[in-house]
Short mmCIF file of C-alpha atoms and ligand atoms in Angstrom, two decimals:
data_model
loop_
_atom_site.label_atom_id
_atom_site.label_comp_id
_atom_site.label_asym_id
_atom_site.label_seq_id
_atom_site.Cartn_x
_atom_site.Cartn_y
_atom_site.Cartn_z
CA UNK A 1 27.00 -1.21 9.99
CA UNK A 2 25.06 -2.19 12.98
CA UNK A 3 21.56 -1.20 11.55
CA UNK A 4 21.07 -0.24 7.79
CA UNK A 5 21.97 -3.21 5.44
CA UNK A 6 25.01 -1.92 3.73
CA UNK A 7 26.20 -5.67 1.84
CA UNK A 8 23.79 -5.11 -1.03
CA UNK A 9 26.23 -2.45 -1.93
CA UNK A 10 28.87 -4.91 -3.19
CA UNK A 11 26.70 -6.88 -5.36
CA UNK A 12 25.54 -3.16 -6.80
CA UNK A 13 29.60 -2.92 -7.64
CA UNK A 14 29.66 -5.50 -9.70
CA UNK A 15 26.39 -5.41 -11.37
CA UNK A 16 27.41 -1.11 -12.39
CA UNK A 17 30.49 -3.16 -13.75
CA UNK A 18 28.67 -5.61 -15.99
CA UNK A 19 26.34 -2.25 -16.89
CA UNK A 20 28.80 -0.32 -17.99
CA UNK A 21 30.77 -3.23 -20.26
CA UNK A 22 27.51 -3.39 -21.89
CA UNK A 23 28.49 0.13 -23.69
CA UNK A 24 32.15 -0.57 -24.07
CA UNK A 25 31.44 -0.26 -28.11
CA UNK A 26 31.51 3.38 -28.29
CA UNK A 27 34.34 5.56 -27.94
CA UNK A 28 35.52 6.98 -24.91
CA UNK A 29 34.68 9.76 -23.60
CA UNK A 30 35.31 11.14 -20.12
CA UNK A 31 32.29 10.84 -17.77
CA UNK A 32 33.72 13.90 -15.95
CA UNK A 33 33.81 13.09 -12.21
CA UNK A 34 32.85 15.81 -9.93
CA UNK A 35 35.57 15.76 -6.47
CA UNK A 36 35.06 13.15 -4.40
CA UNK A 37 35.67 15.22 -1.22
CA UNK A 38 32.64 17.37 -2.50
CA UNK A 39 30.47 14.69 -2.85
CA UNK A 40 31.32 13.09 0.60
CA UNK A 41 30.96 15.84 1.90
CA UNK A 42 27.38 16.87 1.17
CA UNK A 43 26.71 13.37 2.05
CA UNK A 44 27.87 13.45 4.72
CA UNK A 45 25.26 16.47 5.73
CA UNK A 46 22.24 14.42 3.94
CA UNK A 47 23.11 11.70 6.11
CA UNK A 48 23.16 14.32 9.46
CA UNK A 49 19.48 15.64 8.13
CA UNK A 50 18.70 12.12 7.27
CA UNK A 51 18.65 11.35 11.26
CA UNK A 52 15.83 13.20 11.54
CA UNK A 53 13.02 10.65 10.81
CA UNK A 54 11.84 7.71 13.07
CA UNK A 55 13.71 4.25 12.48
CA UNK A 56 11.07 2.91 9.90
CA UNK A 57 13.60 -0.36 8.98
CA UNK A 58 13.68 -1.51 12.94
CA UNK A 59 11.09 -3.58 14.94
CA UNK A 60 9.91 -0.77 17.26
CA UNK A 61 8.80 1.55 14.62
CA UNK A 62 5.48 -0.08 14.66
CA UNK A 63 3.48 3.20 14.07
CA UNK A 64 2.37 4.25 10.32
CA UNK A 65 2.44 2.34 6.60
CA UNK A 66 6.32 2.89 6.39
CA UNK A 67 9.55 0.36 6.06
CA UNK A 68 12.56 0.36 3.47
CA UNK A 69 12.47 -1.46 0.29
CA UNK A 70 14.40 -5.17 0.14
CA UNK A 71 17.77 -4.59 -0.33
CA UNK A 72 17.90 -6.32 -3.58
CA UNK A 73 15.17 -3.34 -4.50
CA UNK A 74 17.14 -0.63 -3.15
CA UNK A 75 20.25 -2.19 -5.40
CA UNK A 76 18.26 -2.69 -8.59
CA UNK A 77 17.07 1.31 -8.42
CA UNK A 78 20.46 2.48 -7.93
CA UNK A 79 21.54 0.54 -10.58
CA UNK A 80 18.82 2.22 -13.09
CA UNK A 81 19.94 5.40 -11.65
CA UNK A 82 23.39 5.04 -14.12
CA UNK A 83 20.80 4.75 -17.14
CA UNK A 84 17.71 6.94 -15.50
CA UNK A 85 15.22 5.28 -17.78
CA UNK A 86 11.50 6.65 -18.15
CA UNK A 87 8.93 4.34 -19.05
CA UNK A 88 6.87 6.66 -20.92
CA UNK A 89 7.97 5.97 -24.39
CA UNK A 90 9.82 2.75 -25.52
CA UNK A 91 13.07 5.25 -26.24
CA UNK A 92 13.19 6.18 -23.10
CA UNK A 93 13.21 3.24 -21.62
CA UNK A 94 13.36 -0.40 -23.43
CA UNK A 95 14.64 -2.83 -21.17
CA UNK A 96 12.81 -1.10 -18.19
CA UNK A 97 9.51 -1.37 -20.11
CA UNK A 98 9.78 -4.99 -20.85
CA UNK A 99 10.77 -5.34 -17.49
CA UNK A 100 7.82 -3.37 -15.94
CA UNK A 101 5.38 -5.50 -18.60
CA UNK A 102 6.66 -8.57 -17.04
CA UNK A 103 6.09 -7.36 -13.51
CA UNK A 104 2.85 -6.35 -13.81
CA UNK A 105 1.72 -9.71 -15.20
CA UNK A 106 3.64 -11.67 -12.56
CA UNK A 107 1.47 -9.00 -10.40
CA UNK A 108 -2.49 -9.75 -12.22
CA UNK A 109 -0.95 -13.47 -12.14
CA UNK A 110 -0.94 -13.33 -8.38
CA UNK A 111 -4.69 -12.74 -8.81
CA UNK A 112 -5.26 -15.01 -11.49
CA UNK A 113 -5.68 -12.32 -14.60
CA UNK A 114 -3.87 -13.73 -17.16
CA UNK A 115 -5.29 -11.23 -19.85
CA UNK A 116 -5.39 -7.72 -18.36
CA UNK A 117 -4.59 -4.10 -19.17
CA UNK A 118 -2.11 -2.41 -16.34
CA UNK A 119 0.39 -0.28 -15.74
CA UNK A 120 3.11 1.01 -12.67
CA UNK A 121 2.21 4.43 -11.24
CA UNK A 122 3.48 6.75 -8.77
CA UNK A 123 1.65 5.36 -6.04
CA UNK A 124 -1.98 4.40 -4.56
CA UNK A 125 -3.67 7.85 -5.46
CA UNK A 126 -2.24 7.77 -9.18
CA UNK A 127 -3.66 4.07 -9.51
CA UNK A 128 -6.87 4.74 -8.52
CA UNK A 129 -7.29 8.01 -10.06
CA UNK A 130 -6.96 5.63 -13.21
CA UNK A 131 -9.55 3.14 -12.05
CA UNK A 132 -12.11 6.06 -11.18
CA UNK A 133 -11.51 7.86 -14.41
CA UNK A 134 -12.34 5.06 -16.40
CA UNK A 135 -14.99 4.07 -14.54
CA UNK A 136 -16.14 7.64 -14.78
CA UNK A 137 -15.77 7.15 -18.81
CA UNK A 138 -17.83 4.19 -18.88
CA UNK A 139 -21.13 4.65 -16.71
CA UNK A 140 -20.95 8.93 -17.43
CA UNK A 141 -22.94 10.90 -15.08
CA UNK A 142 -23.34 7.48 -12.30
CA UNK A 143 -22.13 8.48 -8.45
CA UNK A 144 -18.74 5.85 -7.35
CA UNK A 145 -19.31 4.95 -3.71
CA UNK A 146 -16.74 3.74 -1.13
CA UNK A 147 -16.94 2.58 2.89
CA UNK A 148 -16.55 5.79 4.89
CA UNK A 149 -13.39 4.25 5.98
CA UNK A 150 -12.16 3.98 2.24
CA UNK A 151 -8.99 6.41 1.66
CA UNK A 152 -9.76 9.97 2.14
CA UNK A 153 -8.38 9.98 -1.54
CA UNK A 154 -12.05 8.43 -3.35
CA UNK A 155 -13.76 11.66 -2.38
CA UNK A 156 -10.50 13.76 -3.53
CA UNK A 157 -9.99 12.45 -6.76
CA UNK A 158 -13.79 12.06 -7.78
CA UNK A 159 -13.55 15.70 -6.95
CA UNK A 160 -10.69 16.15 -9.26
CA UNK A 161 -13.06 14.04 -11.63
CA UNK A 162 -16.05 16.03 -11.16
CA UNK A 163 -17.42 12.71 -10.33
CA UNK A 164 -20.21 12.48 -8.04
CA UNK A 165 -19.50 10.47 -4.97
CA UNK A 166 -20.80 9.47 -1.58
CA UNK A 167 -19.73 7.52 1.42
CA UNK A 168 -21.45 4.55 2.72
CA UNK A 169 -21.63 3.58 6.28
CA UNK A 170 -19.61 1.05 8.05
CA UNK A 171 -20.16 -1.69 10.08
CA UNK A 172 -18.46 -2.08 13.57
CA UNK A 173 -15.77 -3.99 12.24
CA UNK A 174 -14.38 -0.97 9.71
CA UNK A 175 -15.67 -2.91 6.49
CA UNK A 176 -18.59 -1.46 4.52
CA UNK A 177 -22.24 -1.89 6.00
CA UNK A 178 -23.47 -4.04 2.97
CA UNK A 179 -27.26 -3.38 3.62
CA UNK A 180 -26.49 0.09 3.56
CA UNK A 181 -24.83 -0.30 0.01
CA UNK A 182 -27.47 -2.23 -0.86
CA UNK A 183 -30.03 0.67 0.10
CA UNK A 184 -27.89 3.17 -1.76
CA UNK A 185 -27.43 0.86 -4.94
CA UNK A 186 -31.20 0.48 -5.51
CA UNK A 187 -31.63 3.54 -6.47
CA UNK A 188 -30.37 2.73 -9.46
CA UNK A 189 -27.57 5.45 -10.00
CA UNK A 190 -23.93 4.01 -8.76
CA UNK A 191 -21.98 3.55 -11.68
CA UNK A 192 -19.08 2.33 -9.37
CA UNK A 193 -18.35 0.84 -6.02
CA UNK A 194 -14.69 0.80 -4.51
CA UNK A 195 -14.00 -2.42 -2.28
CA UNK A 196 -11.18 -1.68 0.30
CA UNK A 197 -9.67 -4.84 1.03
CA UNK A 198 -7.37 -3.79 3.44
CA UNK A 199 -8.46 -0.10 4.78
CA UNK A 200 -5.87 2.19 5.69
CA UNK A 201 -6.91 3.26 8.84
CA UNK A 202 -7.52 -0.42 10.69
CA UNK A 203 -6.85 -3.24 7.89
CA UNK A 204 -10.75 -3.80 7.64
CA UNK A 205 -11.34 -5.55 4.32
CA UNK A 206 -15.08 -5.05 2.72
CA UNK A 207 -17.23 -7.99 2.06
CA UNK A 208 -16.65 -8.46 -1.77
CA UNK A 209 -18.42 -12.09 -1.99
CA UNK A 210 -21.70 -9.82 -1.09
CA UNK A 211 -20.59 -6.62 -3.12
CA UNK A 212 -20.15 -8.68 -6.47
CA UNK A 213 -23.89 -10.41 -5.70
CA UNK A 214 -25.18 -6.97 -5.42
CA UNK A 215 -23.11 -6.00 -8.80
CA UNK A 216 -25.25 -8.99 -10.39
CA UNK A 217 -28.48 -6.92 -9.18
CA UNK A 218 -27.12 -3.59 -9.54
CA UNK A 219 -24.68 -3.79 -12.50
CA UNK A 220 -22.22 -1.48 -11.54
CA UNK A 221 -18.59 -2.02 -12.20
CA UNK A 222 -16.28 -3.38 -8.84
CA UNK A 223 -13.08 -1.35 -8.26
CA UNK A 224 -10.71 -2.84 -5.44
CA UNK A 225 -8.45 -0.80 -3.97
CA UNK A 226 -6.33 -3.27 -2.29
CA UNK A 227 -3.16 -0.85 -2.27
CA UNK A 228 -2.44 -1.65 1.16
CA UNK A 229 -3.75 -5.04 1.62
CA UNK A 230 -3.23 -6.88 -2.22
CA UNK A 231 0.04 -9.10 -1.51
CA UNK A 232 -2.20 -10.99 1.65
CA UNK A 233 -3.79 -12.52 -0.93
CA UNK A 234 -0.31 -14.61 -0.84
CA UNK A 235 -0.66 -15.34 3.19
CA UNK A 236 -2.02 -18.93 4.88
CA UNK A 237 -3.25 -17.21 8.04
CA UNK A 238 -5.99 -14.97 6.72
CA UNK A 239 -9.94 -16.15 8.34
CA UNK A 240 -12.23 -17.43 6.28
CA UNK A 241 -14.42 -14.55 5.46
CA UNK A 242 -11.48 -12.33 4.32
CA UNK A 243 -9.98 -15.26 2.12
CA UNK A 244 -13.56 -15.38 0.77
CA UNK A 245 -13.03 -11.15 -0.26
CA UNK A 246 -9.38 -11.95 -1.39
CA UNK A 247 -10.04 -15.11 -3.40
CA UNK A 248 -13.32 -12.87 -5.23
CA UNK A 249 -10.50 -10.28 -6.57
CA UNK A 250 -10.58 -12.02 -9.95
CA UNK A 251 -13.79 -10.85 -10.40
CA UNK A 252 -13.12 -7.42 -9.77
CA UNK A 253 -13.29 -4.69 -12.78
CA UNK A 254 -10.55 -3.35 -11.78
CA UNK A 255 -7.51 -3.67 -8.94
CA UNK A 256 -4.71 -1.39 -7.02
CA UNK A 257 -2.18 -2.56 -5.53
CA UNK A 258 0.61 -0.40 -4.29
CA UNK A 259 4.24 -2.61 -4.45
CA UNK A 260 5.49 0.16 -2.33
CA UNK A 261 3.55 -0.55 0.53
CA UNK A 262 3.57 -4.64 1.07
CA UNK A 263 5.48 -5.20 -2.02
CA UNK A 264 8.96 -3.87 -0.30
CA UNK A 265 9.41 -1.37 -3.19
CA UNK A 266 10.79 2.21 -2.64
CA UNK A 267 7.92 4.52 -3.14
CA UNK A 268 6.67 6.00 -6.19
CA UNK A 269 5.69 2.40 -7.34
CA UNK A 270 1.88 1.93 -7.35
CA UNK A 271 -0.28 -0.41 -9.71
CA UNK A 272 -3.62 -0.56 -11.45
CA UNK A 273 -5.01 -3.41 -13.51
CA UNK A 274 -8.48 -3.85 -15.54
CA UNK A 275 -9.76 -7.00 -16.44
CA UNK A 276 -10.98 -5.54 -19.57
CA UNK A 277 -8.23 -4.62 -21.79
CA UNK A 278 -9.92 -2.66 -24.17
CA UNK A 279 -10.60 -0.43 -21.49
CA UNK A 280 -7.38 0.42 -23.43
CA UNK A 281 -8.98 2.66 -25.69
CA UNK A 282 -10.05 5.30 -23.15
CA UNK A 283 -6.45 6.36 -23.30
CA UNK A 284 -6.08 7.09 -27.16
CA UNK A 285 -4.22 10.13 -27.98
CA UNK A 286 -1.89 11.25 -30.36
CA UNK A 287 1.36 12.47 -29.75
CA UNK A 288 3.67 14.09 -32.51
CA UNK A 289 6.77 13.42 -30.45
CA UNK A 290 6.64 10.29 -28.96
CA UNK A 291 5.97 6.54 -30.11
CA UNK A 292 8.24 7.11 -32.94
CA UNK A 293 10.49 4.38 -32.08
CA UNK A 294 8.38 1.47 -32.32
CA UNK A 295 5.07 -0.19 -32.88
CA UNK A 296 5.17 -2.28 -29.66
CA UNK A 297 3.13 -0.48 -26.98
CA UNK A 298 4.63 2.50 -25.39
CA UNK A 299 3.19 2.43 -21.56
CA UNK A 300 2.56 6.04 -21.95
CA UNK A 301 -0.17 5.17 -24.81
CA UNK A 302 -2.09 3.35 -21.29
CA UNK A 303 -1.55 5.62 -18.94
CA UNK A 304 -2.21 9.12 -17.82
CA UNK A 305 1.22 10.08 -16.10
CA UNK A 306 3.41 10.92 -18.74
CA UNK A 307 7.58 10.55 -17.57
CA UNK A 308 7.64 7.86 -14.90
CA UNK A 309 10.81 6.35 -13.17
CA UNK A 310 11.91 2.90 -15.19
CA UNK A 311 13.97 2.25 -12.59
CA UNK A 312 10.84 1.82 -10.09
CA UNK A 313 10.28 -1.07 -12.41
CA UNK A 314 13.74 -2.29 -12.24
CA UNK A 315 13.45 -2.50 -8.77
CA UNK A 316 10.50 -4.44 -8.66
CA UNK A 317 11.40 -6.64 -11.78
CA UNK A 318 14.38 -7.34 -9.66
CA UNK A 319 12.38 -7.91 -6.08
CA UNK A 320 9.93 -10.38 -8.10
CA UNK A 321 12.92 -12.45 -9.79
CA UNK A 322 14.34 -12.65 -6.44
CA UNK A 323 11.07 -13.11 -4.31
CA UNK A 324 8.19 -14.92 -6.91
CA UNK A 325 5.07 -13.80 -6.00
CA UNK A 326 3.48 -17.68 -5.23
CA UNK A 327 1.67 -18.77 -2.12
CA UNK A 328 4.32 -20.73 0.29
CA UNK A 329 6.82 -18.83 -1.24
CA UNK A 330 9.13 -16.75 0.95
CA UNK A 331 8.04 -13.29 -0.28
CA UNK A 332 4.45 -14.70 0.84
CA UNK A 333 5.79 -16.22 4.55
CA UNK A 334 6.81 -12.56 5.27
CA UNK A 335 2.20 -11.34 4.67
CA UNK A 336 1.98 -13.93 6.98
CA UNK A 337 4.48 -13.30 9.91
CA UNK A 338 3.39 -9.86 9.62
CA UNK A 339 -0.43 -11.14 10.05
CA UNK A 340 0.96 -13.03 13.00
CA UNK A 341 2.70 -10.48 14.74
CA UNK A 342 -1.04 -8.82 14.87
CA UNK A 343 -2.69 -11.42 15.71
CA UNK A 344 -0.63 -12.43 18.96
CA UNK A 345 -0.59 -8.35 19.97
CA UNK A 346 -4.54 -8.66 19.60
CA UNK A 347 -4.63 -11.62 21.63
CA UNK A 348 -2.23 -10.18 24.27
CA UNK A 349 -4.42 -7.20 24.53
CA UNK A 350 -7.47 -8.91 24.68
CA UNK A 351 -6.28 -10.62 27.67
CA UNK A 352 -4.99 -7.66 29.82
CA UNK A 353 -7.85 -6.11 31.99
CA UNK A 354 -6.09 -2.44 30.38
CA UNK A 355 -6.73 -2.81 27.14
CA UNK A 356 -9.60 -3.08 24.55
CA UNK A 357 -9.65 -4.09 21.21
CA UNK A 358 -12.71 -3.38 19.53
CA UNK A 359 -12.34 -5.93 16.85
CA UNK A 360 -9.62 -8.47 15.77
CA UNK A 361 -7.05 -7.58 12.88
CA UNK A 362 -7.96 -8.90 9.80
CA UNK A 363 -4.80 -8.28 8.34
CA UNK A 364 -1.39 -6.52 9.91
CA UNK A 365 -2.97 -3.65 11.56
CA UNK A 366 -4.02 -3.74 15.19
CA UNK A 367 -6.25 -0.84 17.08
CA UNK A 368 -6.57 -0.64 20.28
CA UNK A 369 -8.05 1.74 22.92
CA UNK A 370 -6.86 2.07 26.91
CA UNK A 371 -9.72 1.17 29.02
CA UNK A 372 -11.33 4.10 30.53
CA UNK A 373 -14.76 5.38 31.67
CA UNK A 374 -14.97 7.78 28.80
CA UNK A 375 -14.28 8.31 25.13
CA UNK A 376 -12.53 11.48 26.29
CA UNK A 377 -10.69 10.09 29.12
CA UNK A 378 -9.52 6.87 26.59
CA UNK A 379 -8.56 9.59 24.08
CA UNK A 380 -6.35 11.49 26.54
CA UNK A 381 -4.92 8.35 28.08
CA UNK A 382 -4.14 7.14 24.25
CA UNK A 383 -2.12 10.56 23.25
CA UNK A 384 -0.10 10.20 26.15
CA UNK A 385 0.64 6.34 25.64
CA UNK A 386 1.66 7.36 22.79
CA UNK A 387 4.01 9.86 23.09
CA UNK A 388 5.55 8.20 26.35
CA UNK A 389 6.09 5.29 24.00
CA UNK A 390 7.62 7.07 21.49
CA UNK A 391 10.19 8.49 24.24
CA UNK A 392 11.01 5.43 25.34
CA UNK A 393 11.76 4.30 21.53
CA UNK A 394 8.47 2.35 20.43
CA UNK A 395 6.51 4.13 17.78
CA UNK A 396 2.94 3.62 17.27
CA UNK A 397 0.60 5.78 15.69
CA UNK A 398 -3.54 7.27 16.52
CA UNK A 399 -6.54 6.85 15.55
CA UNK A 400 -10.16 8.43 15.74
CA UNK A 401 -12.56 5.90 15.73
CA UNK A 402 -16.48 5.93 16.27
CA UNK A 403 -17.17 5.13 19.43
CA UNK A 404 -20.06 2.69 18.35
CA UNK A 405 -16.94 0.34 17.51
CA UNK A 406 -16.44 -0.46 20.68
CA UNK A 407 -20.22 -1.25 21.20
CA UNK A 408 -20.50 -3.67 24.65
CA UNK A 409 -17.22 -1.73 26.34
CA UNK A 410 -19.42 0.73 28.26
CA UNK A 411 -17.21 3.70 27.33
CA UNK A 412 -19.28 6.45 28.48
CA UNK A 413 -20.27 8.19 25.20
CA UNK A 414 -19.20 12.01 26.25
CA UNK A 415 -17.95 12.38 22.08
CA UNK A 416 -18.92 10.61 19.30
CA UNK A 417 -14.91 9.06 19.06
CA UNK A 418 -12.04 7.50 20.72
CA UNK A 419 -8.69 8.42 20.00
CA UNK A 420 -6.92 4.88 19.85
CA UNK A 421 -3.67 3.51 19.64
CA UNK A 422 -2.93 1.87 16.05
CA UNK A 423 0.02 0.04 15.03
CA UNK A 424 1.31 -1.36 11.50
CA UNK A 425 3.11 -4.53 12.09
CA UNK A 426 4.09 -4.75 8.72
CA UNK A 427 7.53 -5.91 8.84
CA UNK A 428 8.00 -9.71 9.12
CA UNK A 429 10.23 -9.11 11.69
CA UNK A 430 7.67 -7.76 14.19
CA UNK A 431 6.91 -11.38 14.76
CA UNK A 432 9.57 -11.78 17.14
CA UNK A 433 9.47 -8.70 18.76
CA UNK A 434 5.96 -8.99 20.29
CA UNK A 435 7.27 -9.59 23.50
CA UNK A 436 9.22 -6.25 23.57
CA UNK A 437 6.42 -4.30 21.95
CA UNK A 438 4.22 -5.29 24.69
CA UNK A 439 6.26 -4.79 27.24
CA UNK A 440 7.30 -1.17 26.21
CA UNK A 441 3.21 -0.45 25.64
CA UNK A 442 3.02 -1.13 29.30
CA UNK A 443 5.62 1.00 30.42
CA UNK A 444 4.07 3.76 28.89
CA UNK A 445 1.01 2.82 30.22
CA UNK A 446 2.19 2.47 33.52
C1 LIG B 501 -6.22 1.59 0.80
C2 LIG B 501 -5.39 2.72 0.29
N1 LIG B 501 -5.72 3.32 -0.88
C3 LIG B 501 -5.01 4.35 -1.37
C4 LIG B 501 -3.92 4.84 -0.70
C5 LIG B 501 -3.13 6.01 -1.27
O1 LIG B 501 -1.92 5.52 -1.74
P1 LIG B 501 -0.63 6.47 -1.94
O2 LIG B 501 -0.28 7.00 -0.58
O3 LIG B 501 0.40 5.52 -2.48
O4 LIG B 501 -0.98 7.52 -2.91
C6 LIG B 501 -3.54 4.26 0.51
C7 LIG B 501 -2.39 4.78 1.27
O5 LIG B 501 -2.15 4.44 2.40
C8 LIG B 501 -4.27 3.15 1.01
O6 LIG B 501 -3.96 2.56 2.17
#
């Protein structure tokens, strides 16, 4: 194939093989078939529908938060598909259990938790539902605040909570305007601030050397959602400030990190992680038809989502084994290329008299507005970039952002933001392709 990986599929052959001897004790029975003609055939049409989507896998989708899992991922879940384990309840899933146990350690490892509570979830939301619920449990009645560029999910799922929560402002750079957190914390009634490190919108990642001084003041608990931006913790090219806020993460209360964004895991495949494990005890209940099978821990008995997919933590057992999560390792050379791939479109933009970059990437994510007189005539100029890009094959995405980001650009302040370009250059492979990228940008800016 010229495009998709398709190799992967032999060594998924052999490993069904091995599977399936693993059961040759019992007696045969006949795993009915259904016709292979009807099969390839409605294949056939998922592929057709299936060629409706941008190409996420290639170099010039460089839009949104979106690539295919490592092929060694992909395998392992197909693989678990033959068995379909759920790691609810030990009988329902053993070996993918252990195996998701063992994951998540290598994953607190990677931070430095050795002793931990933590689990796999569906994704980012799920996690840090779980954070902010137990946060909620343990400082009752205290408001969580976030950056107003946190995830628009904080102020959903404290709603879902009945948790009261408010946004803080940010500074120009995206990350949260400490002195205003400070201002807000002194009154004495935060029971929880979230730390993005890593916000979704522009990478931005929040000053959490200054947020865990204030905790000392303060004494509320530290939840980092690092679901986008965890595994840089692994990359050599990060500045010194935001290695400062990645090498504080230890001292967190609690941590998400989403494996299927930077940890090239198929989604459904999120994380959460307290440094307290008897936070453990929040999640007592009984159940009088599960946990029968054994007194080992059942990772339904620490978590709120009942049935969830072993084989998400087959894949990611499997991803791990082959790609150890350890600084200089090559899982980690892949954070950085990515970071470097930003960093030289930053730079190129910078130095064009057409563009303007209101602040550089702290992580994989660049923004980036045309230069214009206006915030409205930017915004236009950006929406049709963008979609003459996307015609001519590159794929980026937009952005609102505050026009007091660009503070120094003399936009002329007709709204209060500028639609910007944005791109996610979180494929390791974007690297090489700056070149291209740019080159296509200016096309469509032309
Ligand atoms: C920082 C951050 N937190 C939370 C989420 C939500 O995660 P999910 O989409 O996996 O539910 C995202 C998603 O982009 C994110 O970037």
């Amino acid at each position: 194939m010229k495009h998709l990986e398709s190799t992967s599929l032999r060594a998924l052959e052999v490993a069904l093989r091995h599977l399936d001897a693993g059961f040759s004790d019992l007696p045969d029975f006949d795993a009915s078939a259904p016709a292979l003609n009807g099969i390839q055939s409605v294949l056939l049409e998922a592929a057709e529908r299936l060629r409706d989507n941008y190409p996420y896998f290639h170099p010039f989708y460089a839009g949104q938060m979106l690539k295919p899992p490592h092929p060694v991922a992909r395998a392992a879940y197909a693989l678990a598909m033959w068995i379909n384990p759920n790691n609810h309840a030990l009988d329902g899933g053993r070996a993918s259990s252990a195996m998701e146990k063992e994951a998540v350690a290598q994953i607190a490892a990677m931070f430095g938790w050795q002793e931990f509570l933590g689990h796999l979830t569906g994704g980012g939301t799920m996690a840090n539902l779980e954070a902010l619920w137990v946060a909620g449990r343990l400082h009752p009645g205290k408001t969580i605040v976030a950056s107003d560029s946190a995830h628009y999910t904080h102020q959903r799922i404290t709603a879902v909570l009945q948790l009261p929560f408010e946004p803080i402002a940010t500074d120009p750079d995206g990350s949260i305007d400490c002195a205003a957190l400070e201002h807000r914390a002194a009154r004495g009634d935060v029971g929880c601030v979230v730390a993005t490190l890593g916000t979704t919108g522009t990478g931005s990642v929040d000053a959490l050397p200054e947020i865990l001084r204030l905790r000392d003041r303060y004494h509320f608990r530290v939840h980092v959602d690092a679901a986008y931006g965890g595994y840089f913790t692994l990359a050599d090219n990060l500045t010194a400030a935001t290695r400062a806020a990645f090498d504080c993460i230890p001292q967190a209360d609690s941590i998400v990190i989403d494996p299927h964004k930077h940890g090239l895991q198929p989604y459904g495949c999120g994380c959460v992680l307290f440094r307290d494990p008897c936070v453990g005890a929040l999640y007592k209940h009984d159940s009088p038809y599960t946990y029968f099978s054994s007194k080992d821990l059942h990772l339904g008995e620490i978590s709120l989502e009942c049935s969830r997919p072993g084989a998400a933590a087959v894949a990611l057992w499997a991803t791990q084994r082959l790609l150890p999560l350890i600084a200089g390792g090559e899982f980690a050379a892949g954070l950085s290329a990515s970071r470097r791939a930003a960093l030289e479109l930053a730079t190129r933009l910078s130095e064009s008299d057409q563009w303007v970059v209101p602040f550089p990437p702290e992580l994989d994510i660049v923004v980036w507005s045309p230069r214009a007189k206006s915030a409205s005539e930017a915004s236009a100029q950006s929406r049709r970039i963008f979609e003459r890009a996307a015609a001519n094959d590159l794929h980026l995405a937009l952005i609102q952002l505050p026009v007091r980001y660009f503070a120094g650009t003399h936009f002329e302040a007709d709204q209060d933001h500028i639609l910007c370009l944005r791109s996610v250059l979180m494929k390791p492979e974007h690297a090489n392709w700056i070149d291209e990228i740019f080159e296509r940008l200016n096309l469509a800016a032309s």
